[in-house]
Coordinates of C-alpha atoms in Angstrom, one line a residue:
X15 CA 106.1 78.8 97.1
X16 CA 106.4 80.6 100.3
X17 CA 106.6 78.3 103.6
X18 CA 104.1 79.0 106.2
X19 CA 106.1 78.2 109.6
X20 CA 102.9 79.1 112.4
X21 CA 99.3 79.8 112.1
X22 CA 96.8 80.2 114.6
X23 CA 93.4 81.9 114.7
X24 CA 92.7 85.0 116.9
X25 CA 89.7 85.5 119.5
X26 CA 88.2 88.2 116.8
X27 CA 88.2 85.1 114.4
X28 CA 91.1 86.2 111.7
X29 CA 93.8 83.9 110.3
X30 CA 97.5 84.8 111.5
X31 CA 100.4 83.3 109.7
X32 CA 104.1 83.4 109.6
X33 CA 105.7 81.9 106.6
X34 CA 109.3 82.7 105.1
X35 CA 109.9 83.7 101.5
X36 CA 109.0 86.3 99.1
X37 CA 106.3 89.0 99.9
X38 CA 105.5 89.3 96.0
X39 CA 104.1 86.3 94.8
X40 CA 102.0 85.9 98.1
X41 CA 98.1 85.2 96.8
X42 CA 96.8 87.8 99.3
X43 CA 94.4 90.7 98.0
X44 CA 96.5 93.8 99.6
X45 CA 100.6 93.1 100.2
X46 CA 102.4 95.9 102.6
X47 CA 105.2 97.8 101.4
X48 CA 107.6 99.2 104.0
X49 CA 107.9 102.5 102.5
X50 CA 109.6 106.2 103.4
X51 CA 107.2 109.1 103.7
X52 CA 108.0 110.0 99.8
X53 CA 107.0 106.7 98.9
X54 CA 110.6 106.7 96.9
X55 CA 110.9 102.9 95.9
X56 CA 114.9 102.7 95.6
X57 CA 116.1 100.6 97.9
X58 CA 115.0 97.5 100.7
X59 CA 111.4 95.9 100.3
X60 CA 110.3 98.7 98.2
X61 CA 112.6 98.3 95.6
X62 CA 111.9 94.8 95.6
X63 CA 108.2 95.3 94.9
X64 CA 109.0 98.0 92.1
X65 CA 110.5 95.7 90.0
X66 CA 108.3 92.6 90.4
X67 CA 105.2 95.1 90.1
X68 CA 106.6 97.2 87.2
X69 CA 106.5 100.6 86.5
X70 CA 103.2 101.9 86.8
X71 CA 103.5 101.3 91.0
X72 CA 106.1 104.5 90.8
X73 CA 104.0 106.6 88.9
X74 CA 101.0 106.1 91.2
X75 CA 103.3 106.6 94.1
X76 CA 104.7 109.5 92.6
X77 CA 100.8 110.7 92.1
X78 CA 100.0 109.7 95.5
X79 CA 102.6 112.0 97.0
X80 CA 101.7 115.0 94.7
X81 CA 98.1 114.8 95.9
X82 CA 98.5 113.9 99.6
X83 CA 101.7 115.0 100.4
X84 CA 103.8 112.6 102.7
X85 CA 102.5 109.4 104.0
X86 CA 102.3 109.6 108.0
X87 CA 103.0 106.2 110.0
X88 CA 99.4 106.0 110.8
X89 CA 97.8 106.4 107.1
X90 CA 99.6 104.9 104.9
X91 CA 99.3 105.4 100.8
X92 CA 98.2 102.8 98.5
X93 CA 98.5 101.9 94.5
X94 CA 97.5 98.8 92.6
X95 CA 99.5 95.9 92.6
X96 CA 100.7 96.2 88.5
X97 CA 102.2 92.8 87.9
X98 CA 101.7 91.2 91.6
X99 CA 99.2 88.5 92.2
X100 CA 98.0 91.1 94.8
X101 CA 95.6 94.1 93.5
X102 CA 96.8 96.4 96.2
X103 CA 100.3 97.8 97.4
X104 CA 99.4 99.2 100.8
X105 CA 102.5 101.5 101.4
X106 CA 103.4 102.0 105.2
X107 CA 105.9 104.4 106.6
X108 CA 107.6 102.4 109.8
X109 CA 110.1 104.4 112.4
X110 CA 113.5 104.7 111.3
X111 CA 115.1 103.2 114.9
X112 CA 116.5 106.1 116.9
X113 CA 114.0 108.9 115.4
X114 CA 111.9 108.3 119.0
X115 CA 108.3 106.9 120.1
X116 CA 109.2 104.0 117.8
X117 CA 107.0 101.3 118.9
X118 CA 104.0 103.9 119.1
X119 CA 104.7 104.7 115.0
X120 CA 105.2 101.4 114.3
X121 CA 102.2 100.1 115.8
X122 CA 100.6 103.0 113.8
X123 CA 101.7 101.8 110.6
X124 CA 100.7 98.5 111.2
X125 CA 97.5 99.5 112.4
X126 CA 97.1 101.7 109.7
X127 CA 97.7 99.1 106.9
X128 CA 95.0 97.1 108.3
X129 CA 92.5 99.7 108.2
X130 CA 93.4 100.9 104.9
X131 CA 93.1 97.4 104.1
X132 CA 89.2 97.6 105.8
X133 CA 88.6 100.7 103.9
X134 CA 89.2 99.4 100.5
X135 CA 87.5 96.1 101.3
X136 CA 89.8 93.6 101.4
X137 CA 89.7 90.4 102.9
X138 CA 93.9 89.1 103.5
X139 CA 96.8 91.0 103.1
X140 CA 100.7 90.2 103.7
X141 CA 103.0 92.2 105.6
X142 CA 106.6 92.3 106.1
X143 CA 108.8 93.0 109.2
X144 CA 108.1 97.2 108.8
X145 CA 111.2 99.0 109.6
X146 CA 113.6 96.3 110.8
X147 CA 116.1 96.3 107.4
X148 CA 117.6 99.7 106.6
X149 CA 115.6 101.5 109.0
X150 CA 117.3 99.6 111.6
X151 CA 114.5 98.6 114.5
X152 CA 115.5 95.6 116.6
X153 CA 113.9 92.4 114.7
X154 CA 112.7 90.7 117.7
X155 CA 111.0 94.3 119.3
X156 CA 109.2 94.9 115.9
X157 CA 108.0 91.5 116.0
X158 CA 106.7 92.2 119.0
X159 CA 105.0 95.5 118.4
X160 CA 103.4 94.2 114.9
X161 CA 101.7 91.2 116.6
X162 CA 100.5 93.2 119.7
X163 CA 99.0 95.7 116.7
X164 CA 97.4 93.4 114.8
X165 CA 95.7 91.9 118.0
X166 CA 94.9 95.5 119.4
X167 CA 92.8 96.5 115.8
X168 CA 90.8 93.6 115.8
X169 CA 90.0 93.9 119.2
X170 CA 89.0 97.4 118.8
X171 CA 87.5 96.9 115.2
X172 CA 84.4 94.8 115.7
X173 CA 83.1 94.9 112.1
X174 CA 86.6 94.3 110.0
X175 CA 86.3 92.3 106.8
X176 CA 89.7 91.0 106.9
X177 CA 90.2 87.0 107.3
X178 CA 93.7 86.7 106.8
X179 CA 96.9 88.4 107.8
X180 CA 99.9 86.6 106.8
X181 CA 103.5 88.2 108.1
X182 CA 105.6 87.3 105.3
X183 CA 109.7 86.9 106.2
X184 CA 112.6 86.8 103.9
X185 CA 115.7 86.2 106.2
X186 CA 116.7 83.7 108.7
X187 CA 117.5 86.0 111.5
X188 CA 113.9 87.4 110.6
X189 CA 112.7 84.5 110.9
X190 CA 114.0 83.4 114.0
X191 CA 113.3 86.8 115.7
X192 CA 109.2 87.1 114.7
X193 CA 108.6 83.2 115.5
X194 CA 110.4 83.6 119.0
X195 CA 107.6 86.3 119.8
X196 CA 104.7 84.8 117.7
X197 CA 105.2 81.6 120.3
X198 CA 106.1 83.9 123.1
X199 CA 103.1 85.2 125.2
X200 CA 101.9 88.1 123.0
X201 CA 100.0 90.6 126.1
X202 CA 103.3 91.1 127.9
X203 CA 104.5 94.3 127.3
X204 CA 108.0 95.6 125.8
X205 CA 111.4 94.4 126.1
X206 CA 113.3 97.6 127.1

């Protein structure tokens, strides 16, 4: 059973969470995948979620690719859940740290998730910290960036469906970095 650490309710009305432990087994109808543009599961989150999702999440990734060609930051891919308790794998592609603009494309992708997430319907989704394992980007500037997103889409997305966002964190440092900034005064801008 995952943890939930903070929660608080947004002026547009949805349910934020924090909570530590494993993105998978989250109840949640869409979970987010921090992918590459390939949507290649074999390493980090995504190879996580290939395994506890089975096989049939590669093949429609590998579909997805061969149909759309690579997945941008700001519209990410998506496949069915296989095994998960969730029905939807939204896939978003996060900045690898150093590749420049990296808080811009990771706002995108988190932004993007939660539209995709608006366009198929849904009503909660979990998302990880996007980009901050082998990609490399700073844990407590992601976290950051994603809260700042999620507030900015709301804001600017009146008529969303989605209830619930739950930021779902696997290692202490994680942790520690994403509730720092979810208690931290969210409008400030960027550490530099």
């Amino acid at each position: 059973m995952n943890q939930t650490l903070r929660g608080r309710t947004l002026p547009t009305g949805q349910k934020l969470e924090v909570a530590r432990g494993d993105i998978t087994i989250e109840q949640v109808d869409a979970i987010v995948n921090a992918a590459n543009e390939r949507l290649a599961h074999g390493g980090g989150l995504a190879a996580v979620i290939a395994r506890a999702a089975g096989p049939g999440i590669e093949e429609e990734s590998r579909n997805w690719v061969q149909k759309h060609g690579q997945v941008p930051h700001g519209r990410p891919a998506y496949t069915g859940g296989g095994r998960l308790p969730a029905r939807f794998v939204i896939h978003a592609v996060g900045p690898v740290w150093g590749s420049g603009q990296e808080d811009a494309k990771l706002a995108d992708a988190v932004r993007g998730s939660l539209a995709r997430a608006d366009e198929l319907g849904l009503e909660s989704i979990a998302l990880p910290a996007i980009s901050t394992g082998i990609f490399g980007f700073p844990k407590a500037r992601a976290a950051r960036v994603l809260f700042r997103a999620i507030e900015s889409y709301f804001a600017a997305a009146g008529d969303s469906g989605l209830r619930s966002m739950r930021v779902v964190l696997f290692d202490q440092p994680t942790v520690e970095a994403f509730i720092a900034a979810f208690d931290q005064n969210l409008s400030d801008g960027p550490d530099d």
